[in-house]
């Protein structure tokens, strides 16, 4: 973490800032290891202060021994104003994409002479490239998701509700050490599977429907993300055909990933396959996203993101085809970018459209 702070200090230098104020919980955790729900990290050229209040004082000292812990009453801008002269801050960067307008205004007001400069994606740009320990945590979270998928398959059958399946997946993951589910589980059957974000409802599964399950586990703050689509009871030619196209697109996306390639090129590789088969209009979202302390991070595997991929970035690859009234197919894996390719962290089978409860 000291290493991360040093890299941030280099960025401060480049931006000509004296200090940066970190308030987004994931960024605070990334730099200071602090998991409390209230607090801010102030990083100056020489110091790192964790500003929190009485409730978190002990926890802060325990989790963030490399920070000076300041427990104070009052709003964050008030506390900073009190410290200001002490720390010689004339130019302070803050998280323009996280602070509310109200907080930003108060900060400017209380800090008077000090220039307060909002920046977007500052700490996030560091977070995009994961170190080995982060990758191993995400690999563990991916394994939990794989185990949950394997566990749920025998329970998929006509008459069971989406909500029951979602609950069972979450229960299973948490029983085995997940802190929580990475996001509200998507379990969408039949026509509902045509909604890319159809969270589990009370709808019962019926024979001959497609079922899309999209979920992840959180371990030590880091998420995994996987989607599999199966058929309930039986499958037909159209399902097989659409599934085959999505799989081909997903494999093309995965094959395109390696250090130095642009995010948009990966999107194009997957999208071309779906367009070639005439379903371009039915794939309305990006091919994937960065993944880590947040479920959706940069870079995005989208036509609009030209970020060059770097070794250690963790991404999802998740093309889909959605046909309103009929249903949808999506296949998603979590991968980590390497020098000559990528390592796929989620390992659940996907080669064929499975028939469950047949
Ligand atoms: Zn997902
Ligand atoms: Zn995803």
Coordinates of C-alpha atoms and ligand atoms in Angstrom, one line a residue:
X1 CA 0.0 0.0 0.0
X2 CA 2.9 2.3 0.6
X3 CA 3.9 1.5 -2.9
X4 CA 0.5 2.5 -4.2
X5 CA 0.8 5.8 -2.3
X6 CA 4.2 6.5 -3.9
X7 CA 2.8 6.0 -7.4
X8 CA -0.1 8.4 -6.5
X9 CA 2.5 10.9 -5.3
X10 CA 4.2 10.7 -8.7
X11 CA 0.8 11.6 -10.3
X12 CA 0.4 14.5 -7.9
X13 CA 3.7 15.8 -9.1
X14 CA 2.6 15.6 -12.7
X15 CA -0.6 17.4 -11.9
X16 CA 1.2 20.0 -9.9
X17 CA -0.8 19.3 -6.8
X18 CA 0.3 19.4 -3.2
X19 CA -2.2 16.8 -2.0
X20 CA -5.1 14.6 -3.0
X21 CA -8.3 13.9 -1.0
X22 CA -9.6 10.4 -1.4
X23 CA -13.2 9.8 -0.3
X24 CA -14.6 7.0 -2.5
X25 CA -14.7 3.9 -0.2
X26 CA -13.0 1.6 -2.7
X27 CA -10.2 4.1 -3.2
X28 CA -9.8 4.6 0.5
X29 CA -9.6 0.8 1.0
X30 CA -7.1 0.5 -1.9
X31 CA -4.7 3.0 -0.5
X32 CA -5.2 2.7 3.3
X33 CA -6.8 -0.7 3.8
X34 CA -9.5 1.0 5.8
X35 CA -13.0 -0.6 5.6
X36 CA -15.0 1.8 7.8
X37 CA -17.9 3.5 6.2
X38 CA -16.9 7.0 7.1
X39 CA -13.5 8.6 6.5
X40 CA -11.2 10.2 4.0
X41 CA -7.5 9.7 3.1
X42 CA -5.4 12.8 2.5
X43 CA -2.2 12.1 0.7
X44 CA 0.5 14.8 0.6
X45 CA 4.1 14.6 -0.6
X46 CA 5.3 13.5 2.8
X47 CA 2.3 12.2 4.7
X48 CA -0.8 10.0 4.5
X49 CA -3.6 11.0 6.9
X50 CA -6.7 8.9 7.5
X51 CA -9.4 11.3 8.7
X52 CA -12.3 9.6 10.5
X53 CA -14.3 9.9 13.6
X54 CA -14.5 8.4 17.1
X55 CA -16.5 5.4 16.0
X56 CA -13.7 4.2 13.8
X57 CA -10.6 5.4 15.6
X58 CA -9.5 2.0 16.9
X59 CA -10.3 0.2 13.6
X60 CA -8.4 2.9 11.6
X61 CA -5.2 2.5 13.7
X62 CA -5.4 -1.3 13.3
X63 CA -6.1 -1.4 9.5
X64 CA -4.0 1.5 8.5
X65 CA -0.8 1.5 10.5
X66 CA 1.0 3.4 7.6
X67 CA -1.4 6.4 8.0
X68 CA -1.6 9.2 10.6
X69 CA -5.0 8.6 12.0
X70 CA -7.0 11.8 12.8
X71 CA -10.3 11.3 14.6
X72 CA -12.2 14.5 14.7
X73 CA -15.7 15.8 15.1
X74 CA -17.2 18.1 12.4
X75 CA -17.5 17.8 8.7
X76 CA -14.6 16.8 6.5
X77 CA -14.1 20.3 5.1
X78 CA -14.0 21.7 8.6
X79 CA -11.4 19.2 9.7
X80 CA -9.3 19.9 6.6
X81 CA -9.5 23.6 7.2
X82 CA -8.2 23.0 10.7
X83 CA -5.3 21.0 9.3
X84 CA -4.7 23.2 6.2
X85 CA -2.0 25.5 7.5
X86 CA -0.2 22.6 9.2
X87 CA 0.2 20.6 6.0
X88 CA 1.0 23.6 3.6
X89 CA -1.5 22.6 1.0
X90 CA -2.1 25.2 -1.7
X91 CA -3.4 23.0 -4.4
X92 CA -5.7 20.1 -3.4
X93 CA -7.0 17.5 -5.8
X94 CA -10.3 15.8 -5.1
X95 CA -12.6 13.2 -6.6
X96 CA -14.7 15.2 -9.0
X97 CA -16.6 12.0 -10.1
X98 CA -17.5 11.1 -6.5
X99 CA -17.9 14.2 -4.3
X100 CA -21.4 15.7 -4.4
X101 CA -21.7 19.2 -5.5
X102 CA -22.6 20.2 -2.0
X103 CA -19.5 18.6 -0.6
X104 CA -17.3 20.2 -3.2
X105 CA -18.8 23.7 -2.6
X106 CA -18.3 23.3 1.2
X107 CA -14.7 22.2 0.6
X108 CA -13.9 25.3 -1.5
X109 CA -15.6 27.5 0.9
X110 CA -13.9 26.2 4.0
X111 CA -10.4 26.0 2.4
X112 CA -10.5 29.6 1.3
X113 CA -7.2 30.4 -0.4
X114 CA -6.4 26.8 -1.3
X115 CA -7.2 25.8 -4.9
X116 CA -9.5 22.8 -5.0
X117 CA -9.3 20.9 -8.3
X118 CA -11.8 18.1 -9.1
X119 CA -10.3 15.2 -11.1
X120 CA -12.0 12.2 -12.5
X121 CA -10.6 8.6 -12.4
X122 CA -7.4 9.6 -10.6
X123 CA -7.0 6.7 -8.1
X124 CA -9.0 4.5 -10.4
X125 CA -6.3 4.8 -13.1
X126 CA -3.9 3.1 -10.6
X127 CA -6.5 0.5 -9.7
X128 CA -7.0 -0.6 -13.3
X129 CA -3.8 -2.6 -13.2
X130 CA -3.9 -5.3 -10.5
X131 CA -0.9 -6.7 -8.7
X132 CA -0.4 -10.4 -8.2
X133 CA -2.0 -10.4 -4.8
X134 CA -5.1 -8.7 -6.2
X135 CA -5.3 -11.2 -9.1
X136 CA -5.1 -14.1 -6.7
X137 CA -8.0 -12.7 -4.6
X138 CA -10.1 -12.3 -7.7
X139 CA -9.2 -15.8 -8.9
X140 CA -10.5 -17.0 -5.5
X141 CA -13.7 -15.1 -6.0
X142 CA -14.0 -16.6 -9.5
X143 CA -13.6 -20.0 -8.1
X144 CA -16.4 -19.4 -5.6
X145 CA -18.7 -18.4 -8.5
X146 CA -17.7 -21.5 -10.5
X147 CA -18.5 -23.7 -7.5
X148 CA -21.9 -22.0 -7.1
X149 CA -22.7 -22.6 -10.8
X150 CA -21.8 -26.2 -10.4
X151 CA -24.0 -26.4 -7.3
X152 CA -27.0 -24.7 -8.9
X153 CA -27.2 -26.7 -12.1
X154 CA -29.0 -29.8 -10.6
X155 CA -31.5 -27.5 -9.0
X156 CA -32.6 -25.8 -12.3
X157 CA -35.9 -27.4 -13.4
X158 CA -39.4 -26.4 -14.4
X159 CA -41.4 -25.0 -11.5
X160 CA -38.6 -23.5 -9.5
X161 CA -38.6 -19.7 -9.3
X162 CA -35.8 -17.3 -10.4
X163 CA -35.7 -15.9 -6.8
X164 CA -35.2 -19.4 -5.3
X165 CA -32.2 -20.0 -7.6
X166 CA -30.7 -16.6 -6.9
X167 CA -31.0 -17.1 -3.1
X168 CA -29.5 -20.5 -3.3
X169 CA -26.5 -19.2 -5.3
X170 CA -25.9 -16.4 -2.9
X171 CA -26.3 -18.6 0.2
X172 CA -23.9 -21.1 -1.3
X173 CA -21.2 -18.5 -2.0
X174 CA -21.6 -16.8 1.4
X175 CA -21.4 -20.1 3.2
X176 CA -18.1 -20.7 1.6
X177 CA -16.5 -17.4 2.5
X178 CA -17.9 -14.8 0.1
X179 CA -18.5 -11.5 1.9
X180 CA -21.5 -10.9 -0.2
X181 CA -22.8 -11.2 -3.7
X182 CA -21.0 -8.8 -6.1
X183 CA -24.4 -7.3 -7.2
X184 CA -28.1 -8.3 -7.1
X185 CA -28.1 -11.6 -8.9
X186 CA -29.4 -11.7 -12.5
X187 CA -31.5 -14.9 -12.9
X188 CA -33.8 -14.3 -15.9
X189 CA -35.8 -17.0 -17.7
X190 CA -37.9 -17.2 -20.8
X191 CA -38.7 -13.8 -22.3
X192 CA -37.2 -12.1 -19.2
X193 CA -33.7 -13.3 -20.4
X194 CA -34.0 -10.8 -23.2
X195 CA -33.4 -8.1 -20.5
X196 CA -29.6 -7.9 -20.1
X197 CA -30.1 -6.8 -16.4
X198 CA -33.2 -8.9 -15.5
X199 CA -32.7 -9.4 -11.7
X200 CA -34.3 -12.5 -10.2
X201 CA -38.1 -12.3 -9.9
X202 CA -40.8 -14.6 -8.6
X203 CA -41.3 -16.0 -12.1
X204 CA -41.3 -19.8 -12.3
X205 CA -39.1 -21.5 -14.8
X206 CA -40.9 -23.4 -17.6
X207 CA -39.8 -26.2 -19.8
X208 CA -38.3 -25.0 -23.1
X209 CA -37.1 -21.6 -21.8
X210 CA -33.6 -20.2 -21.8
X211 CA -32.2 -19.2 -18.4
X212 CA -29.5 -16.6 -17.9
X213 CA -27.6 -16.5 -14.6
X214 CA -25.2 -13.6 -14.0
X215 CA -23.5 -13.3 -10.6
X216 CA -20.3 -12.9 -8.7
X217 CA -18.7 -13.3 -5.3
X218 CA -16.9 -10.7 -3.3
X219 CA -13.7 -11.7 -1.4
X220 CA -11.6 -9.2 0.5
X221 CA -13.5 -6.4 -1.3
X222 CA -12.8 -7.8 -4.8
X223 CA -15.5 -9.1 -7.2
X224 CA -15.8 -11.9 -9.7
X225 CA -18.3 -11.9 -12.5
X226 CA -19.7 -14.8 -14.6
X227 CA -22.7 -15.4 -16.8
X228 CA -24.0 -18.7 -18.1
X229 CA -27.1 -19.4 -20.1
X230 CA -28.8 -22.9 -20.1
X231 CA -32.0 -24.4 -21.4
X232 CA -34.7 -25.6 -19.1
X233 CA -35.9 -29.1 -20.0
X234 CA -35.2 -29.0 -23.7
X235 CA -33.6 -26.9 -26.4
X236 CA -34.4 -26.2 -30.0
X237 CA -32.5 -25.3 -33.1
X238 CA -32.9 -21.5 -32.7
X239 CA -31.5 -21.7 -29.2
X240 CA -28.6 -23.8 -30.3
X241 CA -27.9 -21.4 -33.2
X242 CA -28.0 -18.2 -31.1
X243 CA -25.9 -19.8 -28.3
X244 CA -23.3 -20.9 -30.9
X245 CA -23.0 -17.4 -32.2
X246 CA -22.6 -15.8 -28.7
X247 CA -20.0 -18.4 -27.8
X248 CA -18.1 -17.8 -31.0
X249 CA -18.2 -14.0 -30.3
X250 CA -17.0 -14.6 -26.7
X251 CA -14.1 -16.8 -27.7
X252 CA -13.1 -14.2 -30.4
X253 CA -13.1 -11.5 -27.7
X254 CA -11.0 -13.6 -25.3
X255 CA -8.6 -14.4 -28.1
X256 CA -8.1 -10.7 -28.9
X257 CA -7.0 -9.9 -25.4
X258 CA -3.3 -9.3 -24.7
X259 CA -1.0 -6.6 -23.6
X260 CA -0.9 -3.6 -26.0
X261 CA -4.2 -4.2 -27.7
X262 CA -6.9 -1.5 -27.4
X263 CA -10.0 -2.1 -25.5
X264 CA -12.1 -1.1 -28.5
X265 CA -10.3 -3.8 -30.6
X266 CA -11.5 -6.5 -28.2
X267 CA -15.1 -5.1 -28.5
X268 CA -14.8 -5.2 -32.3
X269 CA -13.5 -8.7 -32.4
X270 CA -16.6 -10.0 -30.5
X271 CA -19.1 -7.6 -32.1
X272 CA -18.0 -8.6 -35.7
X273 CA -19.0 -12.2 -35.1
X274 CA -22.5 -11.2 -33.9
X275 CA -22.9 -8.7 -36.8
X276 CA -21.7 -11.2 -39.3
X277 CA -24.6 -13.5 -38.3
X278 CA -27.1 -10.6 -38.6
X279 CA -27.7 -10.0 -34.9
X280 CA -25.7 -6.7 -34.5
X281 CA -28.9 -4.8 -33.5
X282 CA -29.5 -7.3 -30.7
X283 CA -26.2 -6.8 -28.9
X284 CA -26.7 -3.3 -27.5
X285 CA -24.1 -3.2 -24.7
X286 CA -20.4 -3.2 -24.5
X287 CA -18.4 -6.4 -24.7
X288 CA -17.0 -6.2 -21.2
X289 CA -15.6 -4.1 -18.3
X290 CA -12.8 -3.8 -15.9
X291 CA -13.4 -5.6 -12.6
X292 CA -11.9 -5.2 -9.1
X293 CA -13.0 -3.4 -6.0
X294 CA -16.0 -2.3 -8.1
X295 CA -18.0 -4.5 -10.4
X296 CA -17.7 -2.0 -13.2
X297 CA -14.3 -0.3 -13.6
X298 CA -12.3 1.1 -16.4
X299 CA -11.4 0.2 -19.0
X300 CA -14.6 -0.7 -20.8
X301 CA -14.4 -3.1 -23.7
X302 CA -16.5 -0.7 -25.9
X303 CA -16.1 0.9 -29.3
X304 CA -15.6 4.3 -27.5
X305 CA -12.7 3.2 -25.2
X306 CA -9.3 3.2 -26.8
X307 CA -7.3 2.4 -23.6
X308 CA -4.3 0.2 -24.3
X309 CA -4.6 -3.0 -22.3
X310 CA -1.9 -3.6 -19.8
X311 CA -0.7 -6.8 -18.1
X312 CA -2.6 -7.3 -14.9
X313 CA -5.8 -5.7 -15.9
X314 CA -8.8 -7.8 -15.0
X315 CA -11.7 -7.7 -17.4
X316 CA -14.9 -9.4 -18.2
X317 CA -15.8 -10.6 -21.7
X318 CA -19.6 -10.9 -22.0
X319 CA -21.3 -10.5 -25.4
X320 CA -24.9 -11.4 -25.7
X321 CA -27.9 -11.6 -28.1
X322 CA -31.3 -10.4 -26.9
X323 CA -34.5 -11.0 -28.9
X324 CA -37.5 -9.3 -27.3
X325 CA -40.3 -11.8 -26.6
X326 CA -38.1 -14.8 -27.2
X327 CA -35.2 -14.5 -24.8
X328 CA -31.5 -13.9 -24.7
X329 CA -28.1 -15.6 -24.4
X330 CA -25.1 -14.1 -22.7
X331 CA -21.8 -15.8 -21.8
X332 CA -19.4 -14.0 -19.5
X333 CA -16.0 -14.8 -18.1
X334 CA -13.5 -12.9 -15.9
X335 CA -10.0 -12.8 -17.4
X336 CA -6.6 -11.2 -16.5
X337 CA -4.5 -9.6 -19.3
X338 CA -1.1 -11.2 -19.9
X339 CA 1.8 -10.5 -22.3
X340 CA 0.7 -12.8 -25.1
X341 CA -2.9 -13.5 -24.2
X342 CA -5.1 -13.7 -21.2
X343 CA -5.8 -16.1 -18.3
X344 CA -9.4 -17.0 -17.9
X345 CA -10.2 -17.0 -14.2
X346 CA -13.8 -18.4 -14.3
X347 CA -13.7 -22.0 -15.5
X348 CA -17.3 -23.2 -15.7
X349 CA -18.1 -25.2 -18.8
X350 CA -19.7 -23.3 -21.7
X351 CA -18.8 -25.3 -24.8
X352 CA -22.4 -26.4 -25.3
X353 CA -25.9 -25.2 -24.4
X354 CA -26.7 -27.4 -21.4
X355 CA -30.2 -28.8 -20.9
X356 CA -31.1 -28.7 -17.2
X357 CA -33.9 -30.6 -15.5
X358 CA -34.7 -32.5 -18.7
Ligands
LIG1 ZN1 -22.0 -10.3 -15.0
LIG2 ZN1 -20.1 -8.1 -16.1

